[in-house]
């Protein structure tokens, strides 16, 4: 445990990762400033040293994870012509569910003040679902020009379907429910191959 006055390296990520573990293990109701710092193994007041409060902390955590996925989506442009289109697109879609995505999305929904902060940040230009959608659209347009996806595959529609489905699954799933990632994999494959029939979600 870091004593007072001693710098904690990468403190934001350390606290973020600890929060994800707490929520995944014990649920959103278990998240408190103390549970986060205890899980992180650092001084109890450290969270409030770096954040105005728990709502700001939760908002910053969600925005950080959105930004990570948006950065991964932007890397798609460099993959045009490499690997398979479905695998490249699948990696971005599934990244939304990594790093405790399901648990963290549920957490934001339980804290209205945090949700408002997230919305304001996204409206102010912070990278989120729109940035991911734009990156996927650009990538698919590049792949269509190379002939690696058929002409009947509309990049804008596919990008909207992938991001919209991911958003839906994040908002309606929580730890303990069926893993939504296989659905995302099947959806991406169906969309890229131009198949009109989309998978239905299994009963919970």
PDB file of N, CA, C and O in Angstrom, residues 97-168:
ATOM      1  N   UNK A  97     -16.277  -4.839 -25.433  1.00  0.00           N
ATOM      2  CA  UNK A  97     -16.664  -5.697 -24.322  1.00  0.00           C
ATOM      3  C   UNK A  97     -15.478  -6.072 -23.439  1.00  0.00           C
ATOM      4  O   UNK A  97     -15.646  -6.773 -22.447  1.00  0.00           O
ATOM      5  N   UNK A  98     -14.286  -5.625 -23.830  1.00  0.00           N
ATOM      6  CA  UNK A  98     -13.099  -5.902 -23.027  1.00  0.00           C
ATOM      7  C   UNK A  98     -13.007  -4.921 -21.869  1.00  0.00           C
ATOM      8  O   UNK A  98     -13.768  -3.961 -21.771  1.00  0.00           O
ATOM      9  N   UNK A  99     -12.048  -5.165 -20.984  1.00  0.00           N
ATOM     10  CA  UNK A  99     -11.786  -4.273 -19.846  1.00  0.00           C
ATOM     11  C   UNK A  99     -13.033  -4.004 -19.021  1.00  0.00           C
ATOM     12  O   UNK A  99     -13.300  -2.877 -18.602  1.00  0.00           O
ATOM     13  N   UNK A 100     -13.817  -5.048 -18.809  1.00  0.00           N
ATOM     14  CA  UNK A 100     -14.990  -4.889 -17.955  1.00  0.00           C
ATOM     15  C   UNK A 100     -16.085  -4.066 -18.571  1.00  0.00           C
ATOM     16  O   UNK A 100     -16.868  -3.440 -17.866  1.00  0.00           O
ATOM     17  N   UNK A 101     -16.168  -4.045 -19.915  1.00  0.00           N
ATOM     18  CA  UNK A 101     -17.146  -3.206 -20.589  1.00  0.00           C
ATOM     19  C   UNK A 101     -18.575  -3.411 -20.129  1.00  0.00           C
ATOM     20  O   UNK A 101     -19.322  -2.455 -19.927  1.00  0.00           O
ATOM     21  N   UNK A 102     -18.963  -4.672 -19.955  1.00  0.00           N
ATOM     22  CA  UNK A 102     -20.335  -4.955 -19.528  1.00  0.00           C
ATOM     23  C   UNK A 102     -20.611  -4.391 -18.142  1.00  0.00           C
ATOM     24  O   UNK A 102     -21.627  -3.743 -17.903  1.00  0.00           O
ATOM     25  N   UNK A 103     -19.711  -4.645 -17.224  1.00  0.00           N
ATOM     26  CA  UNK A 103     -19.908  -4.180 -15.852  1.00  0.00           C
ATOM     27  C   UNK A 103     -19.882  -2.663 -15.781  1.00  0.00           C
ATOM     28  O   UNK A 103     -20.694  -2.044 -15.077  1.00  0.00           O
ATOM     29  N   UNK A 104     -18.974  -2.041 -16.496  1.00  0.00           N
ATOM     30  CA  UNK A 104     -18.829  -0.595 -16.431  1.00  0.00           C
ATOM     31  C   UNK A 104     -20.027   0.110 -17.059  1.00  0.00           C
ATOM     32  O   UNK A 104     -20.478   1.149 -16.572  1.00  0.00           O
ATOM     33  N   UNK A 105     -20.569  -0.436 -18.138  1.00  0.00           N
ATOM     34  CA  UNK A 105     -21.750   0.169 -18.750  1.00  0.00           C
ATOM     35  C   UNK A 105     -22.919   0.149 -17.782  1.00  0.00           C
ATOM     36  O   UNK A 105     -23.659   1.131 -17.651  1.00  0.00           O
ATOM     37  N   UNK A 106     -23.089  -0.963 -17.092  1.00  0.00           N
ATOM     38  CA  UNK A 106     -24.149  -1.050 -16.097  1.00  0.00           C
ATOM     39  C   UNK A 106     -23.927  -0.079 -14.956  1.00  0.00           C
ATOM     40  O   UNK A 106     -24.874   0.516 -14.433  1.00  0.00           O
ATOM     41  N   UNK A 107     -22.673   0.128 -14.603  1.00  0.00           N
ATOM     42  CA  UNK A 107     -22.343   1.046 -13.524  1.00  0.00           C
ATOM     43  C   UNK A 107     -22.743   2.468 -13.892  1.00  0.00           C
ATOM     44  O   UNK A 107     -23.330   3.197 -13.084  1.00  0.00           O
ATOM     45  N   UNK A 108     -22.447   2.884 -15.117  1.00  0.00           N
ATOM     46  CA  UNK A 108     -22.796   4.238 -15.553  1.00  0.00           C
ATOM     47  C   UNK A 108     -24.306   4.448 -15.516  1.00  0.00           C
ATOM     48  O   UNK A 108     -24.782   5.540 -15.187  1.00  0.00           O
ATOM     49  N   UNK A 109     -25.064   3.404 -15.825  1.00  0.00           N
ATOM     50  CA  UNK A 109     -26.516   3.524 -15.836  1.00  0.00           C
ATOM     51  C   UNK A 109     -27.082   3.716 -14.429  1.00  0.00           C
ATOM     52  O   UNK A 109     -28.159   4.286 -14.250  1.00  0.00           O
ATOM     53  N   UNK A 110     -26.361   3.242 -13.421  1.00  0.00           N
ATOM     54  CA  UNK A 110     -26.853   3.363 -12.050  1.00  0.00           C
ATOM     55  C   UNK A 110     -26.470   4.690 -11.407  1.00  0.00           C
ATOM     56  O   UNK A 110     -26.898   4.976 -10.287  1.00  0.00           O
ATOM     57  N   UNK A 111     -25.661   5.497 -12.106  1.00  0.00           N
ATOM     58  CA  UNK A 111     -25.209   6.770 -11.550  1.00  0.00           C
ATOM     59  C   UNK A 111     -25.557   7.889 -12.531  1.00  0.00           C
ATOM     60  O   UNK A 111     -24.762   8.227 -13.421  1.00  0.00           O
ATOM     61  N   UNK A 112     -26.752   8.485 -12.392  1.00  0.00           N
ATOM     62  CA  UNK A 112     -27.204   9.511 -13.339  1.00  0.00           C
ATOM     63  C   UNK A 112     -26.228  10.671 -13.494  1.00  0.00           C
ATOM     64  O   UNK A 112     -26.054  11.193 -14.601  1.00  0.00           O
ATOM     65  N   UNK A 113     -25.601  11.087 -12.403  1.00  0.00           N
ATOM     66  CA  UNK A 113     -24.672  12.217 -12.492  1.00  0.00           C
ATOM     67  C   UNK A 113     -23.469  11.861 -13.373  1.00  0.00           C
ATOM     68  O   UNK A 113     -22.980  12.690 -14.144  1.00  0.00           O
ATOM     69  N   UNK A 114     -23.009  10.614 -13.266  1.00  0.00           N
ATOM     70  CA  UNK A 114     -21.897  10.159 -14.102  1.00  0.00           C
ATOM     71  C   UNK A 114     -22.333  10.086 -15.560  1.00  0.00           C
ATOM     72  O   UNK A 114     -21.587  10.478 -16.466  1.00  0.00           O
ATOM     73  N   UNK A 115     -23.561   9.590 -15.784  1.00  0.00           N
ATOM     74  CA  UNK A 115     -24.070   9.492 -17.148  1.00  0.00           C
ATOM     75  C   UNK A 115     -24.167  10.875 -17.794  1.00  0.00           C
ATOM     76  O   UNK A 115     -23.867  11.037 -18.986  1.00  0.00           O
ATOM     77  N   UNK A 116     -24.572  11.881 -17.037  1.00  0.00           N
ATOM     78  CA  UNK A 116     -24.649  13.242 -17.566  1.00  0.00           C
ATOM     79  C   UNK A 116     -23.265  13.772 -17.927  1.00  0.00           C
ATOM     80  O   UNK A 116     -23.092  14.459 -18.935  1.00  0.00           O
ATOM     81  N   UNK A 117     -22.283  13.472 -17.095  1.00  0.00           N
ATOM     82  CA  UNK A 117     -20.911  13.892 -17.388  1.00  0.00           C
ATOM     83  C   UNK A 117     -20.414  13.239 -18.671  1.00  0.00           C
ATOM     84  O   UNK A 117     -19.753  13.874 -19.507  1.00  0.00           O
ATOM     85  N   UNK A 118     -20.729  11.957 -18.835  1.00  0.00           N
ATOM     86  CA  UNK A 118     -20.298  11.239 -20.039  1.00  0.00           C
ATOM     87  C   UNK A 118     -20.958  11.848 -21.267  1.00  0.00           C
ATOM     88  O   UNK A 118     -20.294  12.100 -22.283  1.00  0.00           O
ATOM     89  N   UNK A 119     -22.250  12.106 -21.178  1.00  0.00           N
ATOM     90  CA  UNK A 119     -22.968  12.683 -22.309  1.00  0.00           C
ATOM     91  C   UNK A 119     -22.394  14.047 -22.681  1.00  0.00           C
ATOM     92  O   UNK A 119     -22.191  14.348 -23.864  1.00  0.00           O
ATOM     93  N   UNK A 120     -22.124  14.870 -21.683  1.00  0.00           N
ATOM     94  CA  UNK A 120     -21.571  16.198 -21.957  1.00  0.00           C
ATOM     95  C   UNK A 120     -20.207  16.097 -22.624  1.00  0.00           C
ATOM     96  O   UNK A 120     -19.889  16.855 -23.552  1.00  0.00           O
ATOM     97  N   UNK A 121     -19.398  15.159 -22.171  1.00  0.00           N
ATOM     98  CA  UNK A 121     -18.065  14.987 -22.758  1.00  0.00           C
ATOM     99  C   UNK A 121     -18.161  14.515 -24.202  1.00  0.00           C
ATOM    100  O   UNK A 121     -17.428  15.000 -25.073  1.00  0.00           O
ATOM    101  N   UNK A 122     -19.066  13.579 -24.473  1.00  0.00           N
ATOM    102  CA  UNK A 122     -19.234  13.088 -25.837  1.00  0.00           C
ATOM    103  C   UNK A 122     -19.756  14.191 -26.750  1.00  0.00           C
ATOM    104  O   UNK A 122     -19.310  14.332 -27.894  1.00  0.00           O
ATOM    105  N   UNK A 123     -20.694  14.986 -26.243  1.00  0.00           N
ATOM    106  CA  UNK A 123     -21.208  16.103 -27.033  1.00  0.00           C
ATOM    107  C   UNK A 123     -20.121  17.147 -27.285  1.00  0.00           C
ATOM    108  O   UNK A 123     -20.153  17.864 -28.291  1.00  0.00           O
ATOM    109  N   UNK A 124     -19.152  17.207 -26.388  1.00  0.00           N
ATOM    110  CA  UNK A 124     -18.050  18.142 -26.535  1.00  0.00           C
ATOM    111  C   UNK A 124     -16.927  17.633 -27.425  1.00  0.00           C
ATOM    112  O   UNK A 124     -15.919  18.324 -27.608  1.00  0.00           O
ATOM    113  N   UNK A 125     -17.084  16.420 -27.950  1.00  0.00           N
ATOM    114  CA  UNK A 125     -16.097  15.892 -28.888  1.00  0.00           C
ATOM    115  C   UNK A 125     -15.245  14.757 -28.383  1.00  0.00           C
ATOM    116  O   UNK A 125     -14.354  14.278 -29.115  1.00  0.00           O
ATOM    117  N   UNK A 126     -15.462  14.291 -27.161  1.00  0.00           N
ATOM    118  CA  UNK A 126     -14.703  13.150 -26.662  1.00  0.00           C
ATOM    119  C   UNK A 126     -15.016  11.924 -27.515  1.00  0.00           C
ATOM    120  O   UNK A 126     -16.161  11.736 -27.931  1.00  0.00           O
ATOM    121  N   UNK A 127     -14.018  11.097 -27.820  1.00  0.00           N
ATOM    122  CA  UNK A 127     -14.264   9.935 -28.674  1.00  0.00           C
ATOM    123  C   UNK A 127     -15.208   8.936 -28.018  1.00  0.00           C
ATOM    124  O   UNK A 127     -15.074   8.624 -26.839  1.00  0.00           O
ATOM    125  N   UNK A 128     -16.174   8.465 -28.789  1.00  0.00           N
ATOM    126  CA  UNK A 128     -17.147   7.498 -28.291  1.00  0.00           C
ATOM    127  C   UNK A 128     -17.661   6.655 -29.433  1.00  0.00           C
ATOM    128  O   UNK A 128     -16.928   6.370 -30.391  1.00  0.00           O
ATOM    129  N   UNK A 129     -18.934   6.275 -29.376  1.00  0.00           N
ATOM    130  CA  UNK A 129     -19.498   5.402 -30.393  1.00  0.00           C
ATOM    131  C   UNK A 129     -19.471   6.043 -31.782  1.00  0.00           C
ATOM    132  O   UNK A 129     -19.275   5.351 -32.784  1.00  0.00           O
ATOM    133  N   UNK A 130     -19.657   7.364 -31.864  1.00  0.00           N
ATOM    134  CA  UNK A 130     -19.657   8.026 -33.173  1.00  0.00           C
ATOM    135  C   UNK A 130     -18.291   7.915 -33.834  1.00  0.00           C
ATOM    136  O   UNK A 130     -18.191   7.632 -35.038  1.00  0.00           O
ATOM    137  N   UNK A 131     -17.237   8.111 -33.065  1.00  0.00           N
ATOM    138  CA  UNK A 131     -15.879   7.996 -33.613  1.00  0.00           C
ATOM    139  C   UNK A 131     -15.607   6.570 -34.083  1.00  0.00           C
ATOM    140  O   UNK A 131     -14.962   6.357 -35.126  1.00  0.00           O
ATOM    141  N   UNK A 132     -16.092   5.593 -33.328  1.00  0.00           N
ATOM    142  CA  UNK A 132     -15.905   4.192 -33.704  1.00  0.00           C
ATOM    143  C   UNK A 132     -16.666   3.898 -34.995  1.00  0.00           C
ATOM    144  O   UNK A 132     -16.147   3.244 -35.912  1.00  0.00           O
ATOM    145  N   UNK A 133     -17.891   4.397 -35.081  1.00  0.00           N
ATOM    146  CA  UNK A 133     -18.707   4.185 -36.278  1.00  0.00           C
ATOM    147  C   UNK A 133     -18.043   4.795 -37.510  1.00  0.00           C
ATOM    148  O   UNK A 133     -18.008   4.179 -38.582  1.00  0.00           O
ATOM    149  N   UNK A 134     -17.515   6.010 -37.373  1.00  0.00           N
ATOM    150  CA  UNK A 134     -16.859   6.670 -38.506  1.00  0.00           C
ATOM    151  C   UNK A 134     -15.619   5.902 -38.949  1.00  0.00           C
ATOM    152  O   UNK A 134     -15.360   5.773 -40.156  1.00  0.00           O
ATOM    153  N   UNK A 135     -14.863   5.359 -37.989  1.00  0.00           N
ATOM    154  CA  UNK A 135     -13.658   4.610 -38.328  1.00  0.00           C
ATOM    155  C   UNK A 135     -14.004   3.315 -39.063  1.00  0.00           C
ATOM    156  O   UNK A 135     -13.337   2.933 -40.030  1.00  0.00           O
ATOM    157  N   UNK A 136     -15.056   2.644 -38.613  1.00  0.00           N
ATOM    158  CA  UNK A 136     -15.486   1.405 -39.272  1.00  0.00           C
ATOM    159  C   UNK A 136     -15.969   1.702 -40.690  1.00  0.00           C
ATOM    160  O   UNK A 136     -15.653   0.969 -41.639  1.00  0.00           O
ATOM    161  N   UNK A 137     -16.720   2.780 -40.853  1.00  0.00           N
ATOM    162  CA  UNK A 137     -17.207   3.165 -42.179  1.00  0.00           C
ATOM    163  C   UNK A 137     -16.043   3.404 -43.134  1.00  0.00           C
ATOM    164  O   UNK A 137     -16.023   2.889 -44.264  1.00  0.00           O
ATOM    165  N   UNK A 138     -15.059   4.172 -42.694  1.00  0.00           N
ATOM    166  CA  UNK A 138     -13.900   4.454 -43.533  1.00  0.00           C
ATOM    167  C   UNK A 138     -13.136   3.202 -43.908  1.00  0.00           C
ATOM    168  O   UNK A 138     -12.681   3.039 -45.055  1.00  0.00           O
ATOM    169  N   UNK A 139     -12.994   2.311 -42.944  1.00  0.00           N
ATOM    170  CA  UNK A 139     -12.277   1.058 -43.212  1.00  0.00           C
ATOM    171  C   UNK A 139     -13.012   0.223 -44.254  1.00  0.00           C
ATOM    172  O   UNK A 139     -12.402  -0.292 -45.205  1.00  0.00           O
ATOM    173  N   UNK A 140     -14.329   0.068 -44.100  1.00  0.00           N
ATOM    174  CA  UNK A 140     -15.094  -0.751 -45.036  1.00  0.00           C
ATOM    175  C   UNK A 140     -15.122  -0.135 -46.431  1.00  0.00           C
ATOM    176  O   UNK A 140     -15.122  -0.852 -47.440  1.00  0.00           O
ATOM    177  N   UNK A 141     -15.129   1.188 -46.513  1.00  0.00           N
ATOM    178  CA  UNK A 141     -15.057   1.838 -47.818  1.00  0.00           C
ATOM    179  C   UNK A 141     -13.732   1.502 -48.506  1.00  0.00           C
ATOM    180  O   UNK A 141     -13.694   1.229 -49.722  1.00  0.00           O
ATOM    181  N   UNK A 142     -12.647   1.508 -47.731  1.00  0.00           N
ATOM    182  CA  UNK A 142     -11.337   1.171 -48.297  1.00  0.00           C
ATOM    183  C   UNK A 142     -11.296  -0.284 -48.744  1.00  0.00           C
ATOM    184  O   UNK A 142     -10.721  -0.604 -49.799  1.00  0.00           O
ATOM    185  N   UNK A 143     -11.900  -1.169 -47.974  1.00  0.00           N
ATOM    186  CA  UNK A 143     -11.909  -2.584 -48.346  1.00  0.00           C
ATOM    187  C   UNK A 143     -12.805  -2.832 -49.563  1.00  0.00           C
ATOM    188  O   UNK A 143     -12.508  -3.684 -50.405  1.00  0.00           O
ATOM    189  N   UNK A 144     -13.890  -2.066 -49.666  1.00  0.00           N
ATOM    190  CA  UNK A 144     -14.768  -2.230 -50.835  1.00  0.00           C
ATOM    191  C   UNK A 144     -14.050  -1.782 -52.099  1.00  0.00           C
ATOM    192  O   UNK A 144     -14.202  -2.388 -53.172  1.00  0.00           O
ATOM    193  N   UNK A 145     -13.251  -0.718 -52.005  1.00  0.00           N
ATOM    194  CA  UNK A 145     -12.478  -0.265 -53.157  1.00  0.00           C
ATOM    195  C   UNK A 145     -11.476  -1.326 -53.601  1.00  0.00           C
ATOM    196  O   UNK A 145     -11.150  -1.408 -54.790  1.00  0.00           O
ATOM    197  N   UNK A 146     -11.004  -2.133 -52.665  1.00  0.00           N
ATOM    198  CA  UNK A 146     -10.059  -3.206 -52.979  1.00  0.00           C
ATOM    199  C   UNK A 146     -10.765  -4.478 -53.432  1.00  0.00           C
ATOM    200  O   UNK A 146     -10.110  -5.473 -53.744  1.00  0.00           O
ATOM    201  N   UNK A 147     -12.087  -4.468 -53.397  1.00  0.00           N
ATOM    202  CA  UNK A 147     -12.833  -5.641 -53.817  1.00  0.00           C
ATOM    203  C   UNK A 147     -12.900  -6.737 -52.776  1.00  0.00           C
ATOM    204  O   UNK A 147     -13.249  -7.876 -53.088  1.00  0.00           O
ATOM    205  N   UNK A 148     -12.577  -6.393 -51.527  1.00  0.00           N
ATOM    206  CA  UNK A 148     -12.564  -7.415 -50.473  1.00  0.00           C
ATOM    207  C   UNK A 148     -13.916  -7.537 -49.771  1.00  0.00           C
ATOM    208  O   UNK A 148     -14.113  -8.442 -48.972  1.00  0.00           O
ATOM    209  N   UNK A 149     -14.826  -6.619 -50.039  1.00  0.00           N
ATOM    210  CA  UNK A 149     -16.220  -6.779 -49.637  1.00  0.00           C
ATOM    211  C   UNK A 149     -17.063  -6.487 -50.879  1.00  0.00           C
ATOM    212  O   UNK A 149     -16.660  -5.711 -51.752  1.00  0.00           O
ATOM    213  N   UNK A 150     -18.235  -7.108 -50.950  1.00  0.00           N
ATOM    214  CA  UNK A 150     -19.059  -6.969 -52.144  1.00  0.00           C
ATOM    215  C   UNK A 150     -19.711  -5.600 -52.222  1.00  0.00           C
ATOM    216  O   UNK A 150     -19.849  -4.900 -51.215  1.00  0.00           O
ATOM    217  N   UNK A 151     -20.130  -5.241 -53.421  1.00  0.00           N
ATOM    218  CA  UNK A 151     -20.734  -3.928 -53.650  1.00  0.00           C
ATOM    219  C   UNK A 151     -22.051  -3.747 -52.894  1.00  0.00           C
ATOM    220  O   UNK A 151     -22.463  -2.622 -52.610  1.00  0.00           O
ATOM    221  N   UNK A 152     -22.723  -4.868 -52.568  1.00  0.00           N
ATOM    222  CA  UNK A 152     -24.006  -4.737 -51.868  1.00  0.00           C
ATOM    223  C   UNK A 152     -23.835  -4.507 -50.367  1.00  0.00           C
ATOM    224  O   UNK A 152     -24.821  -4.352 -49.648  1.00  0.00           O
ATOM    225  N   UNK A 153     -22.603  -4.483 -49.891  1.00  0.00           N
ATOM    226  CA  UNK A 153     -22.327  -4.172 -48.482  1.00  0.00           C
ATOM    227  C   UNK A 153     -22.157  -2.661 -48.360  1.00  0.00           C
ATOM    228  O   UNK A 153     -21.226  -2.089 -48.918  1.00  0.00           O
ATOM    229  N   UNK A 154     -23.078  -2.017 -47.656  1.00  0.00           N
ATOM    230  CA  UNK A 154     -23.022  -0.574 -47.471  1.00  0.00           C
ATOM    231  C   UNK A 154     -22.227  -0.251 -46.201  1.00  0.00           C
ATOM    232  O   UNK A 154     -22.656  -0.595 -45.096  1.00  0.00           O
ATOM    233  N   UNK A 155     -21.063   0.396 -46.318  1.00  0.00           N
ATOM    234  CA  UNK A 155     -20.210   0.652 -45.150  1.00  0.00           C
ATOM    235  C   UNK A 155     -20.908   1.402 -44.025  1.00  0.00           C
ATOM    236  O   UNK A 155     -20.755   1.047 -42.852  1.00  0.00           O
ATOM    237  N   UNK A 156     -21.670   2.432 -44.356  1.00  0.00           N
ATOM    238  CA  UNK A 156     -22.344   3.225 -43.314  1.00  0.00           C
ATOM    239  C   UNK A 156     -23.353   2.380 -42.540  1.00  0.00           C
ATOM    240  O   UNK A 156     -23.443   2.464 -41.309  1.00  0.00           O
ATOM    241  N   UNK A 157     -24.110   1.552 -43.263  1.00  0.00           N
ATOM    242  CA  UNK A 157     -25.125   0.726 -42.619  1.00  0.00           C
ATOM    243  C   UNK A 157     -24.484  -0.345 -41.747  1.00  0.00           C
ATOM    244  O   UNK A 157     -24.938  -0.608 -40.628  1.00  0.00           O
ATOM    245  N   UNK A 158     -23.419  -0.962 -42.257  1.00  0.00           N
ATOM    246  CA  UNK A 158     -22.729  -1.989 -41.473  1.00  0.00           C
ATOM    247  C   UNK A 158     -22.146  -1.380 -40.204  1.00  0.00           C
ATOM    248  O   UNK A 158     -22.269  -1.947 -39.112  1.00  0.00           O
ATOM    249  N   UNK A 159     -21.513  -0.218 -40.326  1.00  0.00           N
ATOM    250  CA  UNK A 159     -20.922   0.437 -39.161  1.00  0.00           C
ATOM    251  C   UNK A 159     -21.990   0.770 -38.125  1.00  0.00           C
ATOM    252  O   UNK A 159     -21.800   0.549 -36.921  1.00  0.00           O
ATOM    253  N   UNK A 160     -23.126   1.291 -38.581  1.00  0.00           N
ATOM    254  CA  UNK A 160     -24.225   1.608 -37.668  1.00  0.00           C
ATOM    255  C   UNK A 160     -24.751   0.349 -36.993  1.00  0.00           C
ATOM    256  O   UNK A 160     -25.027   0.352 -35.784  1.00  0.00           O
ATOM    257  N   UNK A 161     -24.890  -0.730 -37.746  1.00  0.00           N
ATOM    258  CA  UNK A 161     -25.397  -1.978 -37.186  1.00  0.00           C
ATOM    259  C   UNK A 161     -24.446  -2.540 -36.132  1.00  0.00           C
ATOM    260  O   UNK A 161     -24.877  -3.007 -35.059  1.00  0.00           O
ATOM    261  N   UNK A 162     -23.155  -2.497 -36.413  1.00  0.00           N
ATOM    262  CA  UNK A 162     -22.173  -3.034 -35.464  1.00  0.00           C
ATOM    263  C   UNK A 162     -22.155  -2.212 -34.177  1.00  0.00           C
ATOM    264  O   UNK A 162     -22.242  -2.752 -33.067  1.00  0.00           O
ATOM    265  N   UNK A 163     -22.062  -0.897 -34.323  1.00  0.00           N
ATOM    266  CA  UNK A 163     -21.986  -0.029 -33.145  1.00  0.00           C
ATOM    267  C   UNK A 163     -23.316  -0.028 -32.392  1.00  0.00           C
ATOM    268  O   UNK A 163     -23.340  -0.078 -31.152  1.00  0.00           O
ATOM    269  N   UNK A 164     -24.412   0.023 -33.119  1.00  0.00           N
ATOM    270  CA  UNK A 164     -25.715   0.015 -32.465  1.00  0.00           C
ATOM    271  C   UNK A 164     -25.976  -1.264 -31.707  1.00  0.00           C
ATOM    272  O   UNK A 164     -26.508  -1.248 -30.584  1.00  0.00           O
ATOM    273  N   UNK A 165     -25.596  -2.400 -32.286  1.00  0.00           N
ATOM    274  CA  UNK A 165     -25.780  -3.680 -31.602  1.00  0.00           C
ATOM    275  C   UNK A 165     -24.891  -3.764 -30.374  1.00  0.00           C
ATOM    276  O   UNK A 165     -25.327  -4.239 -29.313  1.00  0.00           O
ATOM    277  N   UNK A 166     -23.655  -3.319 -30.509  1.00  0.00           N
ATOM    278  CA  UNK A 166     -22.752  -3.334 -29.361  1.00  0.00           C
ATOM    279  C   UNK A 166     -23.311  -2.482 -28.229  1.00  0.00           C
ATOM    280  O   UNK A 166     -23.289  -2.884 -27.062  1.00  0.00           O
ATOM    281  N   UNK A 167     -23.830  -1.315 -28.569  1.00  0.00           N
ATOM    282  CA  UNK A 167     -24.415  -0.437 -27.555  1.00  0.00           C
ATOM    283  C   UNK A 167     -25.604  -1.123 -26.871  1.00  0.00           C
ATOM    284  O   UNK A 167     -25.743  -1.097 -25.642  1.00  0.00           O
ATOM    285  N   UNK A 168     -26.460  -1.746 -27.677  1.00  0.00           N
ATOM    286  CA  UNK A 168     -27.624  -2.443 -27.123  1.00  0.00           C
ATOM    287  C   UNK A 168     -27.190  -3.560 -26.168  1.00  0.00           C
ATOM    288  O   UNK A 168     -27.726  -3.687 -25.060  1.00  0.00           O
TER     289      UNK A 168
END
